[in-house]
Coordinates of C-alpha atoms in Angstrom, one line a residue:
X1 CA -22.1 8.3 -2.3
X2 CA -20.6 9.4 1.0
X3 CA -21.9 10.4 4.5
X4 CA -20.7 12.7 7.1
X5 CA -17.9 10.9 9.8
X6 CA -20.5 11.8 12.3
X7 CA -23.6 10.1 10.5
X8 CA -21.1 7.3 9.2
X9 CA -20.2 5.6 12.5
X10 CA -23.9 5.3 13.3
X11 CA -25.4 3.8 10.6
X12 CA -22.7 1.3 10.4
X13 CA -23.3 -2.3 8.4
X14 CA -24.2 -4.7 10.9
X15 CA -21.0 -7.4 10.4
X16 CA -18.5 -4.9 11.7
X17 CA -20.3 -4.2 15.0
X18 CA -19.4 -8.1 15.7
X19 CA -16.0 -7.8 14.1
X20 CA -15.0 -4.6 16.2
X21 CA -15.7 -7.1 19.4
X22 CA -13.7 -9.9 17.9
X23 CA -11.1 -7.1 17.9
X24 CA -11.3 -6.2 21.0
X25 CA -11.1 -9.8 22.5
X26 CA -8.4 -10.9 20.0
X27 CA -6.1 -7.7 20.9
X28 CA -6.9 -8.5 24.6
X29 CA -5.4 -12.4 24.8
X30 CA -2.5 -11.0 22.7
X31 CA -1.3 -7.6 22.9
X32 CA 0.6 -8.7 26.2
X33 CA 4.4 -7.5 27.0
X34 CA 7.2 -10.1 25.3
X35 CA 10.6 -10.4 26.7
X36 CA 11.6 -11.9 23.8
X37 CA 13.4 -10.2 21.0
X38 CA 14.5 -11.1 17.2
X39 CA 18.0 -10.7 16.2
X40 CA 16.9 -8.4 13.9
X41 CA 16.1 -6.1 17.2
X42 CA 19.7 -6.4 17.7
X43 CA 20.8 -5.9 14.3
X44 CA 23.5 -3.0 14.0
X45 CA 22.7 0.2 12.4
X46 CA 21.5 0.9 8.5
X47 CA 18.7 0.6 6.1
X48 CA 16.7 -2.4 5.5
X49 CA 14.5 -3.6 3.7
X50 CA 11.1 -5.9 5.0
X51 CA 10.3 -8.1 2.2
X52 CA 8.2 -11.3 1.3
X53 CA 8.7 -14.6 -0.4
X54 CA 5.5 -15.5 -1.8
X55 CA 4.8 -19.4 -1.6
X56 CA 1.9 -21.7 -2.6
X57 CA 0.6 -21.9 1.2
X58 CA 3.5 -19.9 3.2
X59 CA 4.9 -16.5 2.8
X60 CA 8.3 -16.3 4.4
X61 CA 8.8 -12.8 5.6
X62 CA 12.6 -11.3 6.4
X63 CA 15.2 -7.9 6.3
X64 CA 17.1 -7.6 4.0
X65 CA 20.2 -4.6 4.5
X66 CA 20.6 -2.1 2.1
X67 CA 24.3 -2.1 0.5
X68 CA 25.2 -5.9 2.1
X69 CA 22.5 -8.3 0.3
X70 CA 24.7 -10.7 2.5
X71 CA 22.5 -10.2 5.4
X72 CA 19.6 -11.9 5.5
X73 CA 17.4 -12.3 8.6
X74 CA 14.3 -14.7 8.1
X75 CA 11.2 -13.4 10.8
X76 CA 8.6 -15.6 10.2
X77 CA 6.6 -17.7 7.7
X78 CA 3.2 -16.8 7.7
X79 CA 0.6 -19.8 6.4
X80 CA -2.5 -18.7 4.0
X81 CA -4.9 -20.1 2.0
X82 CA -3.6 -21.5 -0.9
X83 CA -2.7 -18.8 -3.7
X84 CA -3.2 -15.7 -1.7
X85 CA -0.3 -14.5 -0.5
X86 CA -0.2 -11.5 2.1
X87 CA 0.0 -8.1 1.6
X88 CA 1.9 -5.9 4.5
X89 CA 3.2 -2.5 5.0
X90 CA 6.1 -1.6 8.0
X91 CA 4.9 0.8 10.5
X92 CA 6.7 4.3 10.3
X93 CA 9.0 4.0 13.3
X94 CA 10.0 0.8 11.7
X95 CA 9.1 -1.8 14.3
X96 CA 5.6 -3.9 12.9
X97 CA 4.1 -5.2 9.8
X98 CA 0.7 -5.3 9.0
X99 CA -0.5 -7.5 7.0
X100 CA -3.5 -8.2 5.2
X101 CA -4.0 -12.4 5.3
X102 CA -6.4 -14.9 3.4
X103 CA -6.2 -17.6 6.3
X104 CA -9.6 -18.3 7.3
X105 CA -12.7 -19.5 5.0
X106 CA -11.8 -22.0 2.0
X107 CA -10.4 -20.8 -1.6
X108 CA -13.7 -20.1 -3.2
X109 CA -14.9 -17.8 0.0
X110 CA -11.8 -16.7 1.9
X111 CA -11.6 -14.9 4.7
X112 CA -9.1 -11.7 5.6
X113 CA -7.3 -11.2 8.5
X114 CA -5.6 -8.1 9.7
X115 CA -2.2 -9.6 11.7
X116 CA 1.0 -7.3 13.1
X117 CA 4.6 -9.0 13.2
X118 CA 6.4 -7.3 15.6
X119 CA 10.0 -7.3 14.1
X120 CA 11.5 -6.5 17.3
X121 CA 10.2 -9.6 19.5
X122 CA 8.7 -11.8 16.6
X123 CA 5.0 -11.7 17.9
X124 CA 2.7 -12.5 15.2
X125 CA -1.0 -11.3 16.2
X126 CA -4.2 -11.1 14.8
X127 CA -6.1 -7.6 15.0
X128 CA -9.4 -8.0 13.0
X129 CA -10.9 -10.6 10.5
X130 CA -13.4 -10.1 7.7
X131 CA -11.9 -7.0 5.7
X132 CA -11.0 -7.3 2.7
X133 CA -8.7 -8.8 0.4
X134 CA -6.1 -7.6 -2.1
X135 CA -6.0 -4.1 0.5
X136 CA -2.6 -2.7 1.5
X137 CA -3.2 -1.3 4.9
X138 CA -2.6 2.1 5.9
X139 CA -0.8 3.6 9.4
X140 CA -1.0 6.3 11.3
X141 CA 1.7 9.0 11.2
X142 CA 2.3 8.2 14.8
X143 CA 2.4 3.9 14.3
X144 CA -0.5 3.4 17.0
X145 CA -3.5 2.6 14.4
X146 CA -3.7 0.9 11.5
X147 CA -6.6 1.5 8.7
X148 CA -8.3 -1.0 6.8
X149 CA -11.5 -1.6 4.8
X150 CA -14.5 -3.6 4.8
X151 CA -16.8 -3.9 2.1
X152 CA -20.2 -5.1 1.4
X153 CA -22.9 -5.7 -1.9
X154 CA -24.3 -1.7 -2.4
X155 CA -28.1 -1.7 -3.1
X156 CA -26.5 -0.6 -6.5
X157 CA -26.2 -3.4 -8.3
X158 CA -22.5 -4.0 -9.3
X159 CA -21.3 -2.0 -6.3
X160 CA -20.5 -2.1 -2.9
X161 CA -20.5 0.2 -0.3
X162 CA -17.0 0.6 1.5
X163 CA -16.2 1.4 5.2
X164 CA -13.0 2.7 6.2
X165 CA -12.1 1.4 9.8
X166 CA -9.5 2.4 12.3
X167 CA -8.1 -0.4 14.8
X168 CA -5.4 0.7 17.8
X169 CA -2.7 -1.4 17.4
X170 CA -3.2 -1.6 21.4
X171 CA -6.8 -1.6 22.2
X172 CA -7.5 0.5 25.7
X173 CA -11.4 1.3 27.4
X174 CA -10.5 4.6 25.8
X175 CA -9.3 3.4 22.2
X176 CA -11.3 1.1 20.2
X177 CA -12.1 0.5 16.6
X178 CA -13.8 3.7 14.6
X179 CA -15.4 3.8 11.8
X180 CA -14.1 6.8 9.7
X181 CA -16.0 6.9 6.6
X182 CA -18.1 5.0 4.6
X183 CA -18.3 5.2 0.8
X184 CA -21.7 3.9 -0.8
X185 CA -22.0 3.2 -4.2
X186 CA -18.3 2.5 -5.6
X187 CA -16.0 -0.1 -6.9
X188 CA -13.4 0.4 -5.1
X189 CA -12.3 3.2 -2.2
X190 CA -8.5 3.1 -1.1
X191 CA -6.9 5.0 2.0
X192 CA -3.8 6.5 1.2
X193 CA -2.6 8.1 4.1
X194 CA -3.3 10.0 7.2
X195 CA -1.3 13.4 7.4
X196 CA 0.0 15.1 10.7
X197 CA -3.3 17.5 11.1
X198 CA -5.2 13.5 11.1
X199 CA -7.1 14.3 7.7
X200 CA -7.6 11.1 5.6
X201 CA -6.8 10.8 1.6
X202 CA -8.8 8.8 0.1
X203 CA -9.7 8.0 -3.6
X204 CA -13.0 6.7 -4.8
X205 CA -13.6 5.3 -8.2
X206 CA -17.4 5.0 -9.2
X207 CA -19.3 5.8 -12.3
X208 CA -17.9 9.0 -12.4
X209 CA -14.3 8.1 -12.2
X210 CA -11.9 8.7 -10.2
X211 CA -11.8 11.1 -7.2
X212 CA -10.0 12.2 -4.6
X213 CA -11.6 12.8 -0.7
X214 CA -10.2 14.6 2.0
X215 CA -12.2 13.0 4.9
X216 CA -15.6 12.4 3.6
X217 CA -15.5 15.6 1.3
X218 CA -14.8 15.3 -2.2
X219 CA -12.1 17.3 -3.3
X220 CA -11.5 17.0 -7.3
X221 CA -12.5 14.3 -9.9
X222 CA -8.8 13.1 -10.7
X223 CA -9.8 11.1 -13.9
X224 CA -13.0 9.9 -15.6
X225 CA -11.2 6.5 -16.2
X226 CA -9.8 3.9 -13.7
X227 CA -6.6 4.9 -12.0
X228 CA -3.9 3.3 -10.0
X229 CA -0.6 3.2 -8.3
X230 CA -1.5 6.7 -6.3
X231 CA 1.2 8.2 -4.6
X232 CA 0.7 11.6 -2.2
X233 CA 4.2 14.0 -2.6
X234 CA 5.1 14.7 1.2
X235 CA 3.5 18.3 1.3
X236 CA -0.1 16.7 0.5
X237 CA -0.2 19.1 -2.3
X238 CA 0.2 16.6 -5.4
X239 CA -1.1 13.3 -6.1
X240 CA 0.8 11.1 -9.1
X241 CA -0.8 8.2 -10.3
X242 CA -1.4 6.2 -13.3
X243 CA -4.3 6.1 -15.3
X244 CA -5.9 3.4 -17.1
X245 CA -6.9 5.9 -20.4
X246 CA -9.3 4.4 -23.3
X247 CA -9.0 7.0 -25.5
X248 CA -6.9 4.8 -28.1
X249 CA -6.9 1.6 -26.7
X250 CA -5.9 0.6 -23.4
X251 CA -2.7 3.4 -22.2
X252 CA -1.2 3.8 -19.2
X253 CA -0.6 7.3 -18.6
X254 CA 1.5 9.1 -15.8
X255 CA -0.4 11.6 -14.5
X256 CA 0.7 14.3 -11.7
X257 CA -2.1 16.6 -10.1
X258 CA -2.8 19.5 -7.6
X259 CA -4.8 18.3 -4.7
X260 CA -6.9 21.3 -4.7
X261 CA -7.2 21.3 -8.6
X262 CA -4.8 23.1 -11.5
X263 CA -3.1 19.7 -12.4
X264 CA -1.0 18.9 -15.3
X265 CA -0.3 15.5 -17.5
X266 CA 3.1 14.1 -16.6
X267 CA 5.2 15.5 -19.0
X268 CA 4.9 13.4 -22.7
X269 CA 1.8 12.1 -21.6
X270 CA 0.5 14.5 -24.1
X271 CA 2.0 13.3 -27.2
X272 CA 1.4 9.9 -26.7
X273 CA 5.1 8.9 -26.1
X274 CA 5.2 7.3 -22.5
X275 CA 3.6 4.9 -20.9
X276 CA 4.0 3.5 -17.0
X277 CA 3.8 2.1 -13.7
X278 CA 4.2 2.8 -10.4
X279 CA 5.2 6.2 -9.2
X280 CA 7.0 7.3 -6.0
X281 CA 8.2 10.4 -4.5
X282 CA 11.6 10.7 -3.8
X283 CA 11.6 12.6 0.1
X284 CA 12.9 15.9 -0.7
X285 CA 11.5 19.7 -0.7
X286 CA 11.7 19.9 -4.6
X287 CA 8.9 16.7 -4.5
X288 CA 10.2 15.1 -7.1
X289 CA 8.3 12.1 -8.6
X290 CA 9.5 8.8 -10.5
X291 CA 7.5 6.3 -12.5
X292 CA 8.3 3.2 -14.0
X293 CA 8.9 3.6 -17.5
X294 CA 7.8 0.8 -20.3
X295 CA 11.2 0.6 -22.3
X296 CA 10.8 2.6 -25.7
X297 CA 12.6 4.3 -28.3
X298 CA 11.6 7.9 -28.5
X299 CA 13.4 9.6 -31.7
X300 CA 16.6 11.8 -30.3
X301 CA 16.0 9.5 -26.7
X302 CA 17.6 6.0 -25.8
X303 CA 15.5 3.4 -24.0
X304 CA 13.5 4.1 -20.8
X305 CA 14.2 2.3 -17.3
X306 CA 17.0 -0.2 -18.7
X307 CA 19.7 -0.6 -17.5
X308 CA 20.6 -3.6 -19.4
X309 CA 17.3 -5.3 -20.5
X310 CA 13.7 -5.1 -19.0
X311 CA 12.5 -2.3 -17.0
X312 CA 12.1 -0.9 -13.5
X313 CA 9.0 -0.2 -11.4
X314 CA 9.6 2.0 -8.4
X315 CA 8.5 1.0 -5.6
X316 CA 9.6 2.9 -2.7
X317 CA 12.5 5.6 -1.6
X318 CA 13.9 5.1 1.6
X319 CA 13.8 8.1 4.2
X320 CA 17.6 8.7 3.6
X321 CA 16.3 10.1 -0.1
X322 CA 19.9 7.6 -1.5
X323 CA 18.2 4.2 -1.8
X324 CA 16.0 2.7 -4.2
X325 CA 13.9 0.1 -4.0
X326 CA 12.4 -1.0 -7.4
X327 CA 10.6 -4.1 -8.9
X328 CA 12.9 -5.4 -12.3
X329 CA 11.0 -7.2 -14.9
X330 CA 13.7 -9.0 -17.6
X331 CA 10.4 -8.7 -20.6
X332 CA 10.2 -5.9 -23.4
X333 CA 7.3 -4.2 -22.5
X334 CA 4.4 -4.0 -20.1
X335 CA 2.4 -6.6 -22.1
X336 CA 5.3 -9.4 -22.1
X337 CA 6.7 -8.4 -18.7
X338 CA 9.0 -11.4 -18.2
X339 CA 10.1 -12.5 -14.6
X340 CA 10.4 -9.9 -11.9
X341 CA 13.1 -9.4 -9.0
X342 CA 13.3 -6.9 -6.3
X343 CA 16.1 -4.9 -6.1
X344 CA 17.7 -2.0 -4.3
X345 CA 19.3 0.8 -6.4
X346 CA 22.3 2.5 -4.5
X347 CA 24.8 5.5 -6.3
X348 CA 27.6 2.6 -6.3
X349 CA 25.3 -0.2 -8.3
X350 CA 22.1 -2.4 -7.8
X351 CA 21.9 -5.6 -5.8
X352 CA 18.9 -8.0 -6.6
X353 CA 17.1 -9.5 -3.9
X354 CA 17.1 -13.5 -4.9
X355 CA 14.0 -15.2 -4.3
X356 CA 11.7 -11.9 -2.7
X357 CA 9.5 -10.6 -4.9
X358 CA 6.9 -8.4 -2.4
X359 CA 8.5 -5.3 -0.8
X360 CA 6.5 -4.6 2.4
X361 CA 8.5 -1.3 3.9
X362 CA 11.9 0.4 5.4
X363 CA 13.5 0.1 9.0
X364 CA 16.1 2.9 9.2
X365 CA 18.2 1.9 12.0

């Protein structure tokens, strides 16, 4: 199922030894020192958000400011193969992108590339090819590496077996690519996050469910089903998520747990009365956590998540703990969703991000 980070980066699978020197020389030609610098670099002091435009072939990528939709800086537009449009998360000090890119290979066998954007001078590079697809990247605590995986057929039929790599955003003689971990036998192994101490959260789901890894060590069995939308409080010491429950027919149940064990059901998750998506911690000592609600009417309650019509999925909290980002769907319920539209929740209103419909991060200037 798992191996020891020692044993793991030497029995690596053979492709990545090749794509870790394809690193190495692509980071080399373009890693160089720019003069150059957006506007956005220049941009005067607030809270932005990084978001994407999804298009057939292009994703246009731009900052949007929290509070004045008005301002609207366009970065880049990034080509792809047609139909699969990037994924990307901003770097913690707010000053790259990483995105996860189908632009190599043909529709029926595409390729992934890892690529920064450098907001501040516009650089759009690319770091590693071959990982996979349909990934959201993970960075360091510290912005100087980036985490991605790479998978390959398990000799377990219907599984792979998934390495978890770690590229330098500026390779050095003494920093190259690692291989952290490799996970054999699953169907899927997500990073979450690397804490201060370095320790990597991972979840696993294989025949057994869903679990939770710190490292290569598992920790707990989270669920026996499917789960998704997992979100670490800022302590480490709970994980929320949603899980894909069978009991009665497909449910989507909020679920909050201890790391190290003793976790409860989200609250009415018991009952039967909720159902949702998404969930997001809101930065604050008292770790509280938000999911996206699927509008009912509980008896004695009015309806969840509406604030007119439709329903919200959070997405993200920026640092300041006063601004919202949240995904707004216009349909009744999670199975006729409707249209979607990003938009950022302030205490004086919301203000809908026209034409974005991928949030990729937070620059706090």
């Amino acid at each position: 199922m798992y191996m020891s980070g020692a044993l793991a980066q030497r029995l690596v699978f053979p492709v990545l030894a090749a794509i870790i020197v394809a690193s190495l020389i692509t980071a080399f030609l373009f890693f160089q020192d720019s003069d150059s610098r957006t506007a956005f670099a220049d941009a005067d002091a607030g809270i932005y958000a990084v978001v994407s435009k999804p298009g057939l072939a292009v994703d246009t990528i731009a900052v949007i400011r929290a509070g004045d939709i008005g301002y609207e800086e366009i970065l880049i537009t990034i080509p792809h193969l047609p139909g699969m449009s990037a994924r990307g998360v901003t770097s913690p000090d707010g000053t790259k992108v990483a995105l996860i890119v189908a632009d190599e290979g043909d529709v029926k066998n595409p390729v992934g590339s890892l690529r920064i954007l450098d907001l501040m001078t516009g650089s759009y590079t690319r770091l590693a090819t071959g990982v996979d697809l349909l990934q959201q990247p993970v960075w360091s605590p510290d912005s100087e590496a980036i985490l991605v995986t790479v998978s390959q057929p398990s000799k377990t039929e219907g599984f792979v077996d998934t390495a978890v790599l770690s590229y330098p955003v500026k390779f050095t003689k003494q920093k190259k690519a690692q291989v952290l971990t490799i996970f054999r036998a699953v169907i899927l192994a997500v990073p979450l996050r690397i804490d201060q101490s370095g320790d990597l959260f991972t979840v696993a789901i294989n025949e057994r469910g869903s679990l939770l890894f710190i490292g290569d060590q598992e920790i707990r069995v989270l669920s026996r089903f499917f789960t998704r939308d997992w979100a670490l409080s800022s302590s480490g010491r709970k994980i929320a998520f949603i899980e894909a429950n069978l009991d009665a027919g497909l449910q989507y149940l909020p679920r909050v747990e201890s790391v190290f064990g003793g976790g409860v059901v989200a609250a009415a998750v018991q009952n039967g009365g909720r159902q949702a998506l998404g969930a997001v911690w809101k930065p604050s000592e008292f770790e509280q956590v938000d999911f996206g609600d699927e509008p009912s009417v509980v008896e004695g309650q009015v309806a969840a998540a509406g604030f007119v019509s439709g329903f919200d999925i959070p997405l993200s909290w920026a640092e300041t703990g006063d601004v919202l980002l949240v995904e707004h769907w216009s349909g009744i319920n999670f199975e006729k969703p409707g249209d979607v539209q990003l938009q950022i929740v302030l205490a004086n209103g919301r203000y809908s991000i026209v034409g974005y419909t991928r949030f990729l991060g937070w620059v706090v200037k």
